[in-house]
Coordinates of C-alpha atoms in Angstrom, one line a residue:
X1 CA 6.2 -0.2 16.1
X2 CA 4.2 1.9 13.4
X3 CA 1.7 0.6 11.1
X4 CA 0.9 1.6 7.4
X5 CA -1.6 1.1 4.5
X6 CA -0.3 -0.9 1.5
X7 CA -2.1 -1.5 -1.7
X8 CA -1.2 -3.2 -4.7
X9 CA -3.1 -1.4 -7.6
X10 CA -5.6 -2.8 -10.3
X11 CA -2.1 -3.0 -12.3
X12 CA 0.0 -4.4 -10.1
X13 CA -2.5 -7.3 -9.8
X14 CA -3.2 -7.9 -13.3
X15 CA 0.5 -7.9 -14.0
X16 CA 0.8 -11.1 -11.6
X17 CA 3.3 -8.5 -9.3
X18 CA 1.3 -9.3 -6.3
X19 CA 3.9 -11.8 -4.6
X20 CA 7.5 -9.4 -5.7
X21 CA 5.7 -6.7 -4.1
X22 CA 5.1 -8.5 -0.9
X23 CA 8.7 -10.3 -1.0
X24 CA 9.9 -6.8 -1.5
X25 CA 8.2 -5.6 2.1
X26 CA 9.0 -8.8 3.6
X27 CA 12.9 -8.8 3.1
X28 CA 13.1 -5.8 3.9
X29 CA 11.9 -6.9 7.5
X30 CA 8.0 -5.2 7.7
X31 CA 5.4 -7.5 9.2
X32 CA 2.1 -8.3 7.6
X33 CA -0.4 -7.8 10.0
X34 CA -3.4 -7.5 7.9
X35 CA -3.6 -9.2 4.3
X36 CA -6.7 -9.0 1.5
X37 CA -7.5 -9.4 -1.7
X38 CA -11.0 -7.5 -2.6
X39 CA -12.7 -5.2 -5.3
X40 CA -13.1 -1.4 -3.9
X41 CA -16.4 -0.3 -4.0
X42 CA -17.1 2.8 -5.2
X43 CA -18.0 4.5 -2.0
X44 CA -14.6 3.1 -0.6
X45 CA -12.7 4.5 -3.4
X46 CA -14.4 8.2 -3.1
X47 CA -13.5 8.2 1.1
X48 CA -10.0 7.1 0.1
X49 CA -9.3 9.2 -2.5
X50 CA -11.7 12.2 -0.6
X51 CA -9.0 15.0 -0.5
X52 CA -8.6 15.0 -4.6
X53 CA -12.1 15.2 -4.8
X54 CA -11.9 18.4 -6.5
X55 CA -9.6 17.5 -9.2
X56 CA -9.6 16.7 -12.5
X57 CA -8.5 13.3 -12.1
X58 CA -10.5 12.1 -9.3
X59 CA -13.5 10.7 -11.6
X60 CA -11.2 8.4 -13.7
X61 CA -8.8 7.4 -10.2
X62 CA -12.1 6.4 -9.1
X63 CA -13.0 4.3 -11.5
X64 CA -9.7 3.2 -12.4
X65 CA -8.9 1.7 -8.8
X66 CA -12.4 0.3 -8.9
X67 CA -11.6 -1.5 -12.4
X68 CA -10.1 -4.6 -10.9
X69 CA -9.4 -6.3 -7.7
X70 CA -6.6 -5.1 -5.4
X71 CA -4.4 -6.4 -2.4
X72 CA -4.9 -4.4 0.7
X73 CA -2.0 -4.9 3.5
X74 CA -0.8 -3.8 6.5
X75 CA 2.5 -3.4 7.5
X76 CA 4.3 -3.0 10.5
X77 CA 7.6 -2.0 11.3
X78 CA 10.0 0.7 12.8
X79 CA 9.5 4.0 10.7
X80 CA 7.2 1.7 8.2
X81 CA 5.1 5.1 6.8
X82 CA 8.2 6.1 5.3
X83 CA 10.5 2.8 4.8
X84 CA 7.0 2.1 2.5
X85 CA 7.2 5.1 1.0
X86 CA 11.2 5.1 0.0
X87 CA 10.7 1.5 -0.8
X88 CA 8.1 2.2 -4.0
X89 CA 9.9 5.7 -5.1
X90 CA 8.5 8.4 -6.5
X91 CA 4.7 8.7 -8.0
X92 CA 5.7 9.3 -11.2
X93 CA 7.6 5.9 -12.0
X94 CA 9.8 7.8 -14.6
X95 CA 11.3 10.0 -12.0
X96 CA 11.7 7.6 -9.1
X97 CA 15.0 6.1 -8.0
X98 CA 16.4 2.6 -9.4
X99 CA 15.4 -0.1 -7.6
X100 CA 12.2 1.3 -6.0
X101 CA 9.1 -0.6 -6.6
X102 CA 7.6 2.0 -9.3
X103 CA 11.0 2.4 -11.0
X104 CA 11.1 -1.6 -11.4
X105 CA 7.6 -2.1 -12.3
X106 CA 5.7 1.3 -13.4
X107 CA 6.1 3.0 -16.7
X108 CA 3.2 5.0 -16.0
X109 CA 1.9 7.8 -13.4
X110 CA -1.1 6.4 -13.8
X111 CA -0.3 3.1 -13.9
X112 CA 2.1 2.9 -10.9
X113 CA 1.2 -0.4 -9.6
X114 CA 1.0 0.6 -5.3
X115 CA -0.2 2.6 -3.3
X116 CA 1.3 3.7 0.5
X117 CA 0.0 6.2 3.1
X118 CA 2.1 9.0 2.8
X119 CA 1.8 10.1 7.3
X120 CA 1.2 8.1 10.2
X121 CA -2.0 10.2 10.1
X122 CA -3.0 9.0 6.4
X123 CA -2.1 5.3 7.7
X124 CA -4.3 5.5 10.5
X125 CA -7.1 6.7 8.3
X126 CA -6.7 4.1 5.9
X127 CA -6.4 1.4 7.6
X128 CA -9.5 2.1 9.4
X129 CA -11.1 2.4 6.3
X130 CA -10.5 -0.9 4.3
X131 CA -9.8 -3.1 7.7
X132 CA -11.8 -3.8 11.1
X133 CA -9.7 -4.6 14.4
X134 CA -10.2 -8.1 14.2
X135 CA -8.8 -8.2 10.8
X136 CA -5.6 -7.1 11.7
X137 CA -3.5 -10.0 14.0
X138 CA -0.8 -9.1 16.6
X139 CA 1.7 -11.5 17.0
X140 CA 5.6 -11.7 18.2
X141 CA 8.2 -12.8 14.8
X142 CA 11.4 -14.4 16.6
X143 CA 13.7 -12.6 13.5
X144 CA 12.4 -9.1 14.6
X145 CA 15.6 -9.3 17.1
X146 CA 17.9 -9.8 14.2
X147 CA 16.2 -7.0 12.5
X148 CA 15.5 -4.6 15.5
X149 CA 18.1 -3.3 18.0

């Protein structure tokens, strides 16, 4: 099974969408394997957002993810970098597909309430980043054979 990097934005918390965004991943079928709720420090937020360090935007993403708590996840399932990434739709909420998380919730590009690693690569990366092993728990779901052939 793969693993990805979920987080639900300063946004997404404020808006109270923490638990539809989770029930959305769950029904689905992914497994939570690692689950917090923290405030990004700033160093944190430059590592992760370290390849747009160059642009324009990476001062006010900085300090825009570092406004407000977050909920950092991860989530495991067969194909789970991209069922996550299907599953919240395009970046720009305006242009992603009904019924994906940003085309429920978002209104904004800025503002698009979740973040996902976008390559097994990515999720490897940033899971590393904002959890240590022990934080992550391994464990067998009896459903996953009603999910999983």
């Amino acid at each position: 099974m793969e693993r990805t990097f979920v987080m639900i934005k300063p946004d997404g918390v404020q808006r109270n969408l923490v638990g539809n965004i989770i029930a959305c991943f769950e029904k689905k079928g992914l497994k939570i394997v690692g689950l917090k709720m923290m405030r990004i420090p700033r160093d944190l937020a430059e590592k992760h957002y370290g390849e747009h360090k160059d642009k324009p935007f990476f001062g006010p993403l900085v300090e825009y993810i570092t406004s407000g708590p977050v909920v950092a996840m991860v989530l495991e399932g067969k194909d789970a970098v991209t069922t996550v990434r299907e599953m919240m739709g395009a970046t720009n909420p305006l242009k992603a597909a009904p019924g994906t998380i940003r085309a429920t919730y978002g209104m904004d590009i800025g503002r698009n309430v979740v973040h996902g690693s976008d390559s097994p690569a990515s999720a490897g990366r940033e899971i590393n980043l904002f959890f240590s092993p022990e934080e992550l728990v391994d464990y067998r779901r009896d459903v996953d054979r009603w999910i999983y052939e």
